[in-house]
mmCIF file of C-alpha atoms and ligand atoms in Angstrom:
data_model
loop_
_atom_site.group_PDB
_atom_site.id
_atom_site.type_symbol
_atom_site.label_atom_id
_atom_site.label_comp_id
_atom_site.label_asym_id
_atom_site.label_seq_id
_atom_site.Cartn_x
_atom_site.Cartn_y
_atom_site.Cartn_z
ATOM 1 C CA UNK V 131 127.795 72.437 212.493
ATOM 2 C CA UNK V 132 124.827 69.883 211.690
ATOM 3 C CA UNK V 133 123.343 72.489 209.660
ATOM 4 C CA UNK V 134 125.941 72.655 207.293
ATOM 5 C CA UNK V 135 125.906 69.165 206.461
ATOM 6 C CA UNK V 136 122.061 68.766 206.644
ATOM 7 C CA UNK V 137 120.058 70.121 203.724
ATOM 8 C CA UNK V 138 116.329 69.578 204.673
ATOM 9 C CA UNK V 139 113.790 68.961 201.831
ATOM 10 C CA UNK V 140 110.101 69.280 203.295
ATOM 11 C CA UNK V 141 107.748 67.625 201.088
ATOM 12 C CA UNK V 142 104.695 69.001 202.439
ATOM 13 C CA UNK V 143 103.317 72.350 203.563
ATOM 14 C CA UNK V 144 100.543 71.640 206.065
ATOM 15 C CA UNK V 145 97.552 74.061 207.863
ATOM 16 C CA UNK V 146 96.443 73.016 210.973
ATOM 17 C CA UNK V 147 93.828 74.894 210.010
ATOM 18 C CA UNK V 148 91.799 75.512 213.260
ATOM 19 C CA UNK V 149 91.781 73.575 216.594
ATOM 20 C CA UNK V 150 87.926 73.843 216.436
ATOM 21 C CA UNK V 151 86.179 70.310 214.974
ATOM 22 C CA UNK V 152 82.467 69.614 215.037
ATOM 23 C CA UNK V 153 83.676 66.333 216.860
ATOM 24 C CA UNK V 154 85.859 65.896 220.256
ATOM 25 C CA UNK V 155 87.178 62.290 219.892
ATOM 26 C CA UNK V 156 88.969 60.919 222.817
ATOM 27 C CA UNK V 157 92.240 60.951 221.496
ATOM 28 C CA UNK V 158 92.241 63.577 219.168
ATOM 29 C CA UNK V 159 96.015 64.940 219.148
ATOM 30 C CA UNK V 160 95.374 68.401 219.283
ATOM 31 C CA UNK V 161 92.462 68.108 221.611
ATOM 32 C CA UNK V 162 90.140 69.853 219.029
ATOM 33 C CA UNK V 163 86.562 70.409 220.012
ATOM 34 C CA UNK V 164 83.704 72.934 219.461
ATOM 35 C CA UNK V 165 84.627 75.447 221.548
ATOM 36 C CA UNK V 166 84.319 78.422 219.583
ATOM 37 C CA UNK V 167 87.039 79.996 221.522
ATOM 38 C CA UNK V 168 89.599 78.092 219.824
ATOM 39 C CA UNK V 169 92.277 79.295 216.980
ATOM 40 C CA UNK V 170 91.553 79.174 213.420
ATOM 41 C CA UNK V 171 94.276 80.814 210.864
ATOM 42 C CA UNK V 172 92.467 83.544 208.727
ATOM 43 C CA UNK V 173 92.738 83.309 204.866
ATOM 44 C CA UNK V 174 95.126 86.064 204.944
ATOM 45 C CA UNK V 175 97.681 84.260 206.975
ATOM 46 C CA UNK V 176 97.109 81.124 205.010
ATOM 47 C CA UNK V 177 98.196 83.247 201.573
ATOM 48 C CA UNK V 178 101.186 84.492 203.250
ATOM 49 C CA UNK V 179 102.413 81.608 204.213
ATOM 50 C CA UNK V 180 101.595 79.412 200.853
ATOM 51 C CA UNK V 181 103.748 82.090 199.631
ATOM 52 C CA UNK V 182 106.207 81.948 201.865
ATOM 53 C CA UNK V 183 106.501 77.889 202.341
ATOM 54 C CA UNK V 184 106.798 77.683 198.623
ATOM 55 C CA UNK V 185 109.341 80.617 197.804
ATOM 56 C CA UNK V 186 111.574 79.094 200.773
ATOM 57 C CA UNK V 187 111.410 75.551 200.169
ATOM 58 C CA UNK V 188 110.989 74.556 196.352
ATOM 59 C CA UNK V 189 110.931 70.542 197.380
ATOM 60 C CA UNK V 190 107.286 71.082 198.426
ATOM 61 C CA UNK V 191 104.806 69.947 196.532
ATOM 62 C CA UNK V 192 101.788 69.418 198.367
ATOM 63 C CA UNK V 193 99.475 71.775 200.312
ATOM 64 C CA UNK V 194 97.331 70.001 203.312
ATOM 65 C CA UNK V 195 94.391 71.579 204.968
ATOM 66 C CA UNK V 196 93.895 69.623 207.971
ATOM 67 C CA UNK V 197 92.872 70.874 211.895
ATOM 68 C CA UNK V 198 90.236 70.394 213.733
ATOM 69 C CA UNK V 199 87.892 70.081 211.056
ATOM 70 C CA UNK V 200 89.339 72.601 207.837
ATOM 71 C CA UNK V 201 85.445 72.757 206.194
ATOM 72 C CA UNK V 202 84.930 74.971 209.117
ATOM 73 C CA UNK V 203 86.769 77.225 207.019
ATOM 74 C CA UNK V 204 84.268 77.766 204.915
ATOM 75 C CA UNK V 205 84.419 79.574 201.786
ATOM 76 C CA UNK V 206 88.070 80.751 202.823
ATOM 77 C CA UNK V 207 88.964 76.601 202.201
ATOM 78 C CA UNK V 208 88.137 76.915 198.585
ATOM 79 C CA UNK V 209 90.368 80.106 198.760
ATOM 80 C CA UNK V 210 92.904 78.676 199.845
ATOM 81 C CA UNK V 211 92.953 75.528 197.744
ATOM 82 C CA UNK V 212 92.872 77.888 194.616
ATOM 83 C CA UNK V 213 95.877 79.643 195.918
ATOM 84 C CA UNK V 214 97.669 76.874 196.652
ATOM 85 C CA UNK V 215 97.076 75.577 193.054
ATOM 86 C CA UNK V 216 98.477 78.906 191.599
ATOM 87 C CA UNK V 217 101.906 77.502 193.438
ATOM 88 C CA UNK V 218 101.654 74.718 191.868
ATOM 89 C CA UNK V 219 100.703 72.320 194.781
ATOM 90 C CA UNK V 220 99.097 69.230 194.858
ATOM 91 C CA UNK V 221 96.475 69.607 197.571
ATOM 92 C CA UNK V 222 94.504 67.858 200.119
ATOM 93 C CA UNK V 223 91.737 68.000 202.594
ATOM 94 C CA UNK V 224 91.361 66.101 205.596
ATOM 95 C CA UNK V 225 87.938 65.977 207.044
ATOM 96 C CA UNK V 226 85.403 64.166 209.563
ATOM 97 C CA UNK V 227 82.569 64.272 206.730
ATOM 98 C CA UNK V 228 80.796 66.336 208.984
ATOM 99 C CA UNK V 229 78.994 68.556 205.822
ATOM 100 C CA UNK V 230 78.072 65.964 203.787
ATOM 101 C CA UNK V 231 74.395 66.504 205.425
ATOM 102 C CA UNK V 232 72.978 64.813 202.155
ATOM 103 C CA UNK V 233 73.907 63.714 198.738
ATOM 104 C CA UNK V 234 72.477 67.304 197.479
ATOM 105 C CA UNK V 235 74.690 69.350 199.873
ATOM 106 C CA UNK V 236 78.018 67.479 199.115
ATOM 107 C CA UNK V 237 77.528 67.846 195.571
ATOM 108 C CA UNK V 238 77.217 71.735 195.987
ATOM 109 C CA UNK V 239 79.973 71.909 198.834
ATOM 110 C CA UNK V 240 82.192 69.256 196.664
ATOM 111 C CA UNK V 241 82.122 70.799 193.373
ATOM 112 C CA UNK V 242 83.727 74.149 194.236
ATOM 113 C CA UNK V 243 86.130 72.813 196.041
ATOM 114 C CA UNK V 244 86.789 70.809 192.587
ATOM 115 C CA UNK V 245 87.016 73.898 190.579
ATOM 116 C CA UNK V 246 88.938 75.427 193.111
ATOM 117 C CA UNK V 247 91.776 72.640 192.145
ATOM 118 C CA UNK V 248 91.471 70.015 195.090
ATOM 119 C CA UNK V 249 93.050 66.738 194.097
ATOM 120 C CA UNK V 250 92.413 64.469 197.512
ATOM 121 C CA UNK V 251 90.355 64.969 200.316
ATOM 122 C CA UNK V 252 90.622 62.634 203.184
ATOM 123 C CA UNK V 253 87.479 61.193 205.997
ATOM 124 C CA UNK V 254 88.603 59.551 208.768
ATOM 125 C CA UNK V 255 85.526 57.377 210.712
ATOM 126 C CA UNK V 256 84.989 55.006 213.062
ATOM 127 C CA UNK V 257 83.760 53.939 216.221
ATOM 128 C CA UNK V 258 85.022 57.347 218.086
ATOM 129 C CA UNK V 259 84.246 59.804 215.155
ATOM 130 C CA UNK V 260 80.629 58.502 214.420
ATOM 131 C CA UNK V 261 79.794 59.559 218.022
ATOM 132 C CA UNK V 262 79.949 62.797 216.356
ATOM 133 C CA UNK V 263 79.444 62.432 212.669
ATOM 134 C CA UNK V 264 76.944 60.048 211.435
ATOM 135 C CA UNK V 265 78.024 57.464 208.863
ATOM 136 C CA UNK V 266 75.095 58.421 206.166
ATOM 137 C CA UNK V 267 77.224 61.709 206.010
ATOM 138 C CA UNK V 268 80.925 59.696 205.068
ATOM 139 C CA UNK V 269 78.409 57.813 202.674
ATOM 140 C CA UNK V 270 77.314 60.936 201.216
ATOM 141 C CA UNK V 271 80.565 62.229 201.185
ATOM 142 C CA UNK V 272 83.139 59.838 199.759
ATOM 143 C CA UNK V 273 80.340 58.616 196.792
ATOM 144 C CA UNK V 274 80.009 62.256 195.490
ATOM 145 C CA UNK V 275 83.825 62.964 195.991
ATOM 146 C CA UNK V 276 84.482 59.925 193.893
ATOM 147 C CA UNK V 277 81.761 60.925 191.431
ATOM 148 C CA UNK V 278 83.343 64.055 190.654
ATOM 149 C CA UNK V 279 86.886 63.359 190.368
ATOM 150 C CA UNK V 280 88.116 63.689 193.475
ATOM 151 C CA UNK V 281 90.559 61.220 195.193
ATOM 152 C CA UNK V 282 89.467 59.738 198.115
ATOM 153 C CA UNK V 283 91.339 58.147 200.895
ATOM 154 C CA UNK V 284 88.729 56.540 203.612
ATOM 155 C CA UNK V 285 90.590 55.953 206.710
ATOM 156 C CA UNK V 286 88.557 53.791 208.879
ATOM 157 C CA UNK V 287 90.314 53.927 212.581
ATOM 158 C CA UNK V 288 90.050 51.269 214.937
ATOM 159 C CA UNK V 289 91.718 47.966 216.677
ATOM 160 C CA UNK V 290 90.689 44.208 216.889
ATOM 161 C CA UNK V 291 87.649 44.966 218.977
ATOM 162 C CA UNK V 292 86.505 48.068 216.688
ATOM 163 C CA UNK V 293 82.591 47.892 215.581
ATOM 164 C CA UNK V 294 82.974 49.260 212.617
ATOM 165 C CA UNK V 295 85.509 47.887 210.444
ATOM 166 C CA UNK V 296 86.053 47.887 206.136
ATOM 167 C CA UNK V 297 83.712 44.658 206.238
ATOM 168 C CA UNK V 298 81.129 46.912 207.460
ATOM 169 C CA UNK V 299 82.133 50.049 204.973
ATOM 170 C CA UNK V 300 82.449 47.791 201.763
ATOM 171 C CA UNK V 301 78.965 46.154 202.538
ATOM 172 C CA UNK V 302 76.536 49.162 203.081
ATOM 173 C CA UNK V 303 74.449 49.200 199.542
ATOM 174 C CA UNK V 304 75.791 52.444 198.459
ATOM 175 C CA UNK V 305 79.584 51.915 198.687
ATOM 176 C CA UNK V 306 79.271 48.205 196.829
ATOM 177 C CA UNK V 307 77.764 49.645 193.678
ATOM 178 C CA UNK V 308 80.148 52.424 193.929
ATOM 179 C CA UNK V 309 82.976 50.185 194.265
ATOM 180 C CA UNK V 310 81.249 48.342 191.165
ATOM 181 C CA UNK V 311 81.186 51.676 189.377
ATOM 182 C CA UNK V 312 84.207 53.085 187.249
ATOM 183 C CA UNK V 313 84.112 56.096 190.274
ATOM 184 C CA UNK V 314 85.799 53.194 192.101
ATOM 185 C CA UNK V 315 89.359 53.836 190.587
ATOM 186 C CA UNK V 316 88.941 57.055 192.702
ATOM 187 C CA UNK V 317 88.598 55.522 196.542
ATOM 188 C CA UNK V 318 91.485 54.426 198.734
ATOM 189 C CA UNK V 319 90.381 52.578 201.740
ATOM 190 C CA UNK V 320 92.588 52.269 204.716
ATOM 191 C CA UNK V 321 92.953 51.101 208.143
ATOM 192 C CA UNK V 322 94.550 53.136 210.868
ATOM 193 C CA UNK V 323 95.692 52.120 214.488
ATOM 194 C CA UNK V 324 93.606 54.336 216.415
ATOM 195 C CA UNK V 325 95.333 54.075 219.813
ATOM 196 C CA UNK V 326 93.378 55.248 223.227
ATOM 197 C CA UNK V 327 96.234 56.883 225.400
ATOM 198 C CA UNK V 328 93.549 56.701 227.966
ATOM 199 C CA UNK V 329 93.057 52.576 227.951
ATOM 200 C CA UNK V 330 96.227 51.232 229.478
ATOM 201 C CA UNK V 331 94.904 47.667 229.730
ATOM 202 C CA UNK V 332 95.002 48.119 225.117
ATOM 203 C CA UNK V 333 94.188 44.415 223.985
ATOM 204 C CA UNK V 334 97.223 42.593 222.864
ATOM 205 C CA UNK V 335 96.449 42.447 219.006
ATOM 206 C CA UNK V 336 95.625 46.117 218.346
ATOM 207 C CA UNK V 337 99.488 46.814 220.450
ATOM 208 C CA UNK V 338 101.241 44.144 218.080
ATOM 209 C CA UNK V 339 99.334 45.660 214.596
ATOM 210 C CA UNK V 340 101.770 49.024 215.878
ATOM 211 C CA UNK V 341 104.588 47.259 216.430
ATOM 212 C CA UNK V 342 104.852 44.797 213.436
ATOM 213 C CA UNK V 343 103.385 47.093 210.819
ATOM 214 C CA UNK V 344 106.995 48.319 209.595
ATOM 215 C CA UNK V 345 110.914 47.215 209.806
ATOM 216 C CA UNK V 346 111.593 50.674 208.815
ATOM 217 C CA UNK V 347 111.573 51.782 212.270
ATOM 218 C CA UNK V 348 112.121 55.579 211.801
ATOM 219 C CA UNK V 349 109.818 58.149 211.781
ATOM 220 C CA UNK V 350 108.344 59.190 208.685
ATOM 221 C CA UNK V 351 106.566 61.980 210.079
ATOM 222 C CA UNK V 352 108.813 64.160 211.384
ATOM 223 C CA UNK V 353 111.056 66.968 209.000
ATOM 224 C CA UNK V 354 108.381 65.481 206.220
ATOM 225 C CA UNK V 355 106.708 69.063 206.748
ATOM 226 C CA UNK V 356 106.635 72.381 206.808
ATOM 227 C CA UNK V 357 103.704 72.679 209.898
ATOM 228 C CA UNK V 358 101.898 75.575 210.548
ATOM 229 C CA UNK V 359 99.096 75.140 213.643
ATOM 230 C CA UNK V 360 96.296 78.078 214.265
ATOM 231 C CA UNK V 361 98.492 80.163 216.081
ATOM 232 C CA UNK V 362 100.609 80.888 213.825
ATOM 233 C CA UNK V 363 103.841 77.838 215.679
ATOM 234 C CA UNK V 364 106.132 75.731 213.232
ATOM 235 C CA UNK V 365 105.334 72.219 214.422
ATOM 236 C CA UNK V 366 107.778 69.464 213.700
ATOM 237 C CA UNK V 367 105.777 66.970 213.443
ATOM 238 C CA UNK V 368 102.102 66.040 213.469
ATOM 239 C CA UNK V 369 102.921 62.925 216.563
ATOM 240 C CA UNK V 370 99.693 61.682 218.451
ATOM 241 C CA UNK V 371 101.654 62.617 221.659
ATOM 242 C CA UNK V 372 103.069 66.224 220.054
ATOM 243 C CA UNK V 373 101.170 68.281 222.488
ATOM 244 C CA UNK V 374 102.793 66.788 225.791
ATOM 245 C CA UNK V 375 106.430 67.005 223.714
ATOM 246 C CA UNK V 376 107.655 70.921 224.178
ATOM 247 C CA UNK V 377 110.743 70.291 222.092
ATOM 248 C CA UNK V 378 108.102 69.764 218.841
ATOM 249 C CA UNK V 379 107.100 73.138 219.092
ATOM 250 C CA UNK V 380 109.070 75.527 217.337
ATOM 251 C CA UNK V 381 107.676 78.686 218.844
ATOM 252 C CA UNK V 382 106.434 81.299 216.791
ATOM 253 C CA UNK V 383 106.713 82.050 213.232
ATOM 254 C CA UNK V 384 106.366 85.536 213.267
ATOM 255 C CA UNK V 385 109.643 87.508 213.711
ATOM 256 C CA UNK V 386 111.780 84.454 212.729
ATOM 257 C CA UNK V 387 110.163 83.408 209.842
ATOM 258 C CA UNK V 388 109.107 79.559 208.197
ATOM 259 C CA UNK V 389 112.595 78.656 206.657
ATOM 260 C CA UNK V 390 115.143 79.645 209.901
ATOM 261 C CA UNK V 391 112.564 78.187 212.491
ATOM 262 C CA UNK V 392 112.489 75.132 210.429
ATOM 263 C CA UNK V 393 116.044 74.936 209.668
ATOM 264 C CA UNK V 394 117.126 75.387 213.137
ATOM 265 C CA UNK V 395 116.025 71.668 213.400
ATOM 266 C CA UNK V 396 118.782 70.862 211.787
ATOM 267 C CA UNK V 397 121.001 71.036 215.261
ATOM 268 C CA UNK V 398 118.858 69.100 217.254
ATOM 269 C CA UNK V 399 120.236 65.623 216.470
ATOM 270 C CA UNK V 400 117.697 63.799 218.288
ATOM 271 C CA UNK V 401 115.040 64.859 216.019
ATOM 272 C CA UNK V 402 117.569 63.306 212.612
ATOM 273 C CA UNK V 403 117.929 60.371 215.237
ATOM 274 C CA UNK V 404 114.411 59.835 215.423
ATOM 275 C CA UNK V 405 113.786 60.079 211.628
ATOM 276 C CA UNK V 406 116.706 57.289 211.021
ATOM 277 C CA UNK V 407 116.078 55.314 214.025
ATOM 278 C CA UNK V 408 112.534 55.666 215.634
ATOM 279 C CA UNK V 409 111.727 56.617 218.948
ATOM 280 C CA UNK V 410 111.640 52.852 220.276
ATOM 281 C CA UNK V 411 114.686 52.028 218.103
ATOM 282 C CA UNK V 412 116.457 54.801 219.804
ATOM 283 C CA UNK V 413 115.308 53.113 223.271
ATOM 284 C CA UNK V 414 115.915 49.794 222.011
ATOM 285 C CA UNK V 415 119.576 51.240 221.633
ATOM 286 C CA UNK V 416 120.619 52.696 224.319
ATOM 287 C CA UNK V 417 118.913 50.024 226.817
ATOM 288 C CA UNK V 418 121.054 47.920 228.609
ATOM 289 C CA UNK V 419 117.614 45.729 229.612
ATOM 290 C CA UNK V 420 116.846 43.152 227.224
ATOM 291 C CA UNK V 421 113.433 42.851 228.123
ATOM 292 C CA UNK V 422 113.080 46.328 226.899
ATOM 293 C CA UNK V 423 109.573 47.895 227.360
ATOM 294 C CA UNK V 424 107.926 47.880 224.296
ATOM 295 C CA UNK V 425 105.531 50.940 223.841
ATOM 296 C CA UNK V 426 102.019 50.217 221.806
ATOM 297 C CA UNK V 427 102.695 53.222 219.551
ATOM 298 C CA UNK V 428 105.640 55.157 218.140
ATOM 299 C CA UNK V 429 104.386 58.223 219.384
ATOM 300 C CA UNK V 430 104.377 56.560 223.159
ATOM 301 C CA UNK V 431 107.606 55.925 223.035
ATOM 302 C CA UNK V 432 108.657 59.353 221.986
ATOM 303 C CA UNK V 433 106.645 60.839 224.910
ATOM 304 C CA UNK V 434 108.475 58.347 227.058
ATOM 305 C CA UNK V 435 111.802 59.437 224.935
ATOM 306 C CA UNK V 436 111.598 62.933 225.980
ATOM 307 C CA UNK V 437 110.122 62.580 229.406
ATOM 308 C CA UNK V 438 112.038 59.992 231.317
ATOM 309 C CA UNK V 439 114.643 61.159 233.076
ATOM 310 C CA UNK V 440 116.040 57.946 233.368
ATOM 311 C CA UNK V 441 115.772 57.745 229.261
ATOM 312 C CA UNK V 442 117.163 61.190 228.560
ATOM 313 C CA UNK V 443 120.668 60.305 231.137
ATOM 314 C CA UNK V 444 120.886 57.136 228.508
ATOM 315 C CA UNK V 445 120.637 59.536 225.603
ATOM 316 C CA UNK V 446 123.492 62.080 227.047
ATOM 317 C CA UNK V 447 125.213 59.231 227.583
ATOM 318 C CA UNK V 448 125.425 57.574 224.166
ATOM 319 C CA UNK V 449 124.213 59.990 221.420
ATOM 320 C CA UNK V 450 128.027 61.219 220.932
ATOM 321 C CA UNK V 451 129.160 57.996 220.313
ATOM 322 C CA UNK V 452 125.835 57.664 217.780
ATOM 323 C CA UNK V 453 126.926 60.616 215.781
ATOM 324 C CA UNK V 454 129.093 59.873 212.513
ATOM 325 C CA UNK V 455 126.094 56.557 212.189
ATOM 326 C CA UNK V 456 123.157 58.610 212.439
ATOM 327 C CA UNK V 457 123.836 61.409 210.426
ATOM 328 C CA UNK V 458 125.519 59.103 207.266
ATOM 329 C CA UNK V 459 121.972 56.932 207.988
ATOM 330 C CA UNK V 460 119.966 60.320 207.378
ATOM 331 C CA UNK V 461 122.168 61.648 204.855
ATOM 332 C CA UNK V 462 121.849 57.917 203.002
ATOM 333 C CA UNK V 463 117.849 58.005 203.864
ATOM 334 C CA UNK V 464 117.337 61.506 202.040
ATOM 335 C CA UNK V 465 119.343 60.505 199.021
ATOM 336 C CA UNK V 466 117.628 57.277 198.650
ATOM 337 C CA UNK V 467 113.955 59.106 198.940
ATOM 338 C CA UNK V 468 112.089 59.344 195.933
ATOM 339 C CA UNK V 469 110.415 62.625 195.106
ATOM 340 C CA UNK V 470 107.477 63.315 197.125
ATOM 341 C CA UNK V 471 104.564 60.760 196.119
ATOM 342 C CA UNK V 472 101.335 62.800 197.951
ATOM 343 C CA UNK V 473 101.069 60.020 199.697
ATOM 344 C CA UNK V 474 98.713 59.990 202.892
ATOM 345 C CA UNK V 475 100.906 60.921 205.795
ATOM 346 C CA UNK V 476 100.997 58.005 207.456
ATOM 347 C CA UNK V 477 103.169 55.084 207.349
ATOM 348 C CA UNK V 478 101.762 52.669 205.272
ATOM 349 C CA UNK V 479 101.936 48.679 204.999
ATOM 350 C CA UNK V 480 99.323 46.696 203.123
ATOM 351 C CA UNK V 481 96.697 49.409 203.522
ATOM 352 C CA UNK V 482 97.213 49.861 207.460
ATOM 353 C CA UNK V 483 98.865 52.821 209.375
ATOM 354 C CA UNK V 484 100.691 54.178 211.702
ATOM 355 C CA UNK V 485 98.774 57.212 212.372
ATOM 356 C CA UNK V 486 100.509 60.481 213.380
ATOM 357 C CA UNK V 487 97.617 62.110 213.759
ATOM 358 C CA UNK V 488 96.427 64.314 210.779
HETATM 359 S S1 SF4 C 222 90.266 63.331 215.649
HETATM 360 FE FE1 SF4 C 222 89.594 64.515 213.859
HETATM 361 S S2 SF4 C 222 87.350 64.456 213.962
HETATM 362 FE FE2 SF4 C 222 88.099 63.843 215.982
HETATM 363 S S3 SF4 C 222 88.141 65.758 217.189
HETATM 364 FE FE3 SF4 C 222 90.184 65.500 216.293
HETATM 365 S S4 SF4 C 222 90.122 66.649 214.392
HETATM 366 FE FE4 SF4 C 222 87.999 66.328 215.033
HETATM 367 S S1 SF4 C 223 107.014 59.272 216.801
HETATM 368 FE FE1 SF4 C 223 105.199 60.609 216.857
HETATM 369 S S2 SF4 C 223 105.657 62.209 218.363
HETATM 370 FE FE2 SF4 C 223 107.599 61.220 217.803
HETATM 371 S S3 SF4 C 223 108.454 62.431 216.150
HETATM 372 FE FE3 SF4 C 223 107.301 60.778 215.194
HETATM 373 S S4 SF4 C 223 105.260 61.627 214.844
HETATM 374 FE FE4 SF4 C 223 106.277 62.978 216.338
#
């Protein structure tokens, strides 16, 4: 058995929080949006499972809040960051900015999630998000965040051909005296390949900043984390493409539990494949065409990986013979891993990402 060879370490514990978001980007990955129908997890579920994440898997160390939009959450957010501080978590928000209406109100909304214990909170903007969130807001937001301790990570999403890039972030009056402040030492900035699934004719530079960004071609993303969406599924991953990939979804939670739902992973080898090799390393692979087709995001190619019929006779064909490799790669990869860094979840490379979607 895999399993018995495989001992998985999640480093994170992450809420999908809600599918509902004040926005409804194009190519959000869980196709949040404000209907009010939607999932949310209620507080109580969210202290069960802090409890049970952490009492089942001691390697994690960081809690993230993430959805939709988590500040729809409310004062049950602030709950739930002080709970997951009494585990002993680092924690983190991710969030649109939405409620950072002015300075005034991001102060107030800010400081008790401070108290509350939150270490990092997160705003992703850009061209698609400020359709929906204005940028005074992110201004508002990620200048009082700093203020008060907070870390910040600004993701700014976008290709070549984005209008709003860092240029434009770093000049706006408020951000350059804050980055001439001593608040600065607070603020991450980073870029993130925001692909549109929609836009098949994707200029050539945006499709080569995915491709080149990392010679580690395995995915970081998936096994990282313990997922939990609204309705109460193990996810195992957080991929752009994860909602048109059935195998990602665990099933429910209830009735099995967190750890044996997770840990059943272990037998799937293409999912330790695709942390070793990457889902177009894994095509590169077992491709006998040498002008293999080169996909303009990771999480394209693993659609592609487990759609294709043509792709999946390739992978019964070969993945026996990949065996003894793969699993001394992953077995190698896990030793050589440093303990978790609460790192943004992303793959990283001079400040741009790979985005996996939360
Ligand atoms: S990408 Fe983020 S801000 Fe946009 S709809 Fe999805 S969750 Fe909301
Ligand atoms: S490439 Fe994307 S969809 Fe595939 S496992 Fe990684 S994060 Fe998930």
């Amino acid at each position: 058995m895999i399993s018995d060879f495989i001992k998985f370490k999640p480093a994170n514990l992450v809420f999908v929080s809600t599918y509902k978001c004040t926005a409804a980007c194009k190519n959000c990955c869980f196709t949040c949006s404000q209907d009010a129908t939607l999932p949310s997890l209620p507080i109580n579920r969210i202290l069960h499972y802090l409890e049970e994440g952490t009492t089942g898997f001691p390697s994690i160390k960081l809690a993230v809040f993430t959805g939709g939009e988590c500040f729809l959450l409310g004062k049950d957010l602030v709950k739930a960051i002080a709970a997951a501080k009494t585990h002993g978590l680092q924690t983190r928000c991710v969030t649109n900015g939405y409620w950072a209406t002015s300075k005034e109100t991001a102060v107030k909304t800010l400081s008790k999630l401070r108290s509350a214990g939150l270490d990092e909170l997160n705003f992703s903007t850009g061209d698609e998000h400020q359709r929906y969130v204005p940028f005074n807001r992110i201004i508002s937001g990620v200048t009082t965040a700093c203020e008060i301790g907070i870390r910040t990570v600004l993701v700014i999403e976008g290709g070549a051909d984005s209008g709003f890039t860092v240029q434009t972030f770093i000049s706006t009056p408020e951000i350059a005296e804050l980055l001439k402040s001593p608040f600065s030492k607070n603020l991450i900035i980073m870029t993130n390949v925001w692909i549109d699934f929609s836009n098949k004719s994707i200029n050539g530079e945006q499709q080569n900043v995915a491709l080149n960004l990392s010679e580690d071609t395995g995915c970081s993303n998936i096994l990282e984390s313990v997922i939990i969406s609204p309705d109460e599924r193990l996810l195992s991953c957080c991929g752009l493409t994860l909602k048109d990939i059935p195998e990602m979804d665990m099933g429910k939670i209830q009735g099995k539990g967190l750890k044996k739902l997770y840990e059943e992973q272990a037998n799937d080898f293409l999912k330790l494949w695709l942390r070793v090799e990457g889902p177009q390393g894994i095509i590169d692979n077992i491709s006998d065409d040498p002008l293999n087709h080169k996909f303009k995001h990771p999480c394209e190619a693993c659609l592609a990986l487990f759609s294709s019929d043509k792709i999946r006779e390739k992978l019964i064909e070969n993945y026996t013979s990949r065996v003894p490799d793969i699993m001394f790669k992953y077995k190698f990869k896990g030793l050589l891993q440093k303990a978790h860094d609460p790192a943004f979840l992303c793959n990283t490379n001079g400040g741009s990402h790979i985005c996996y979607g939360i």
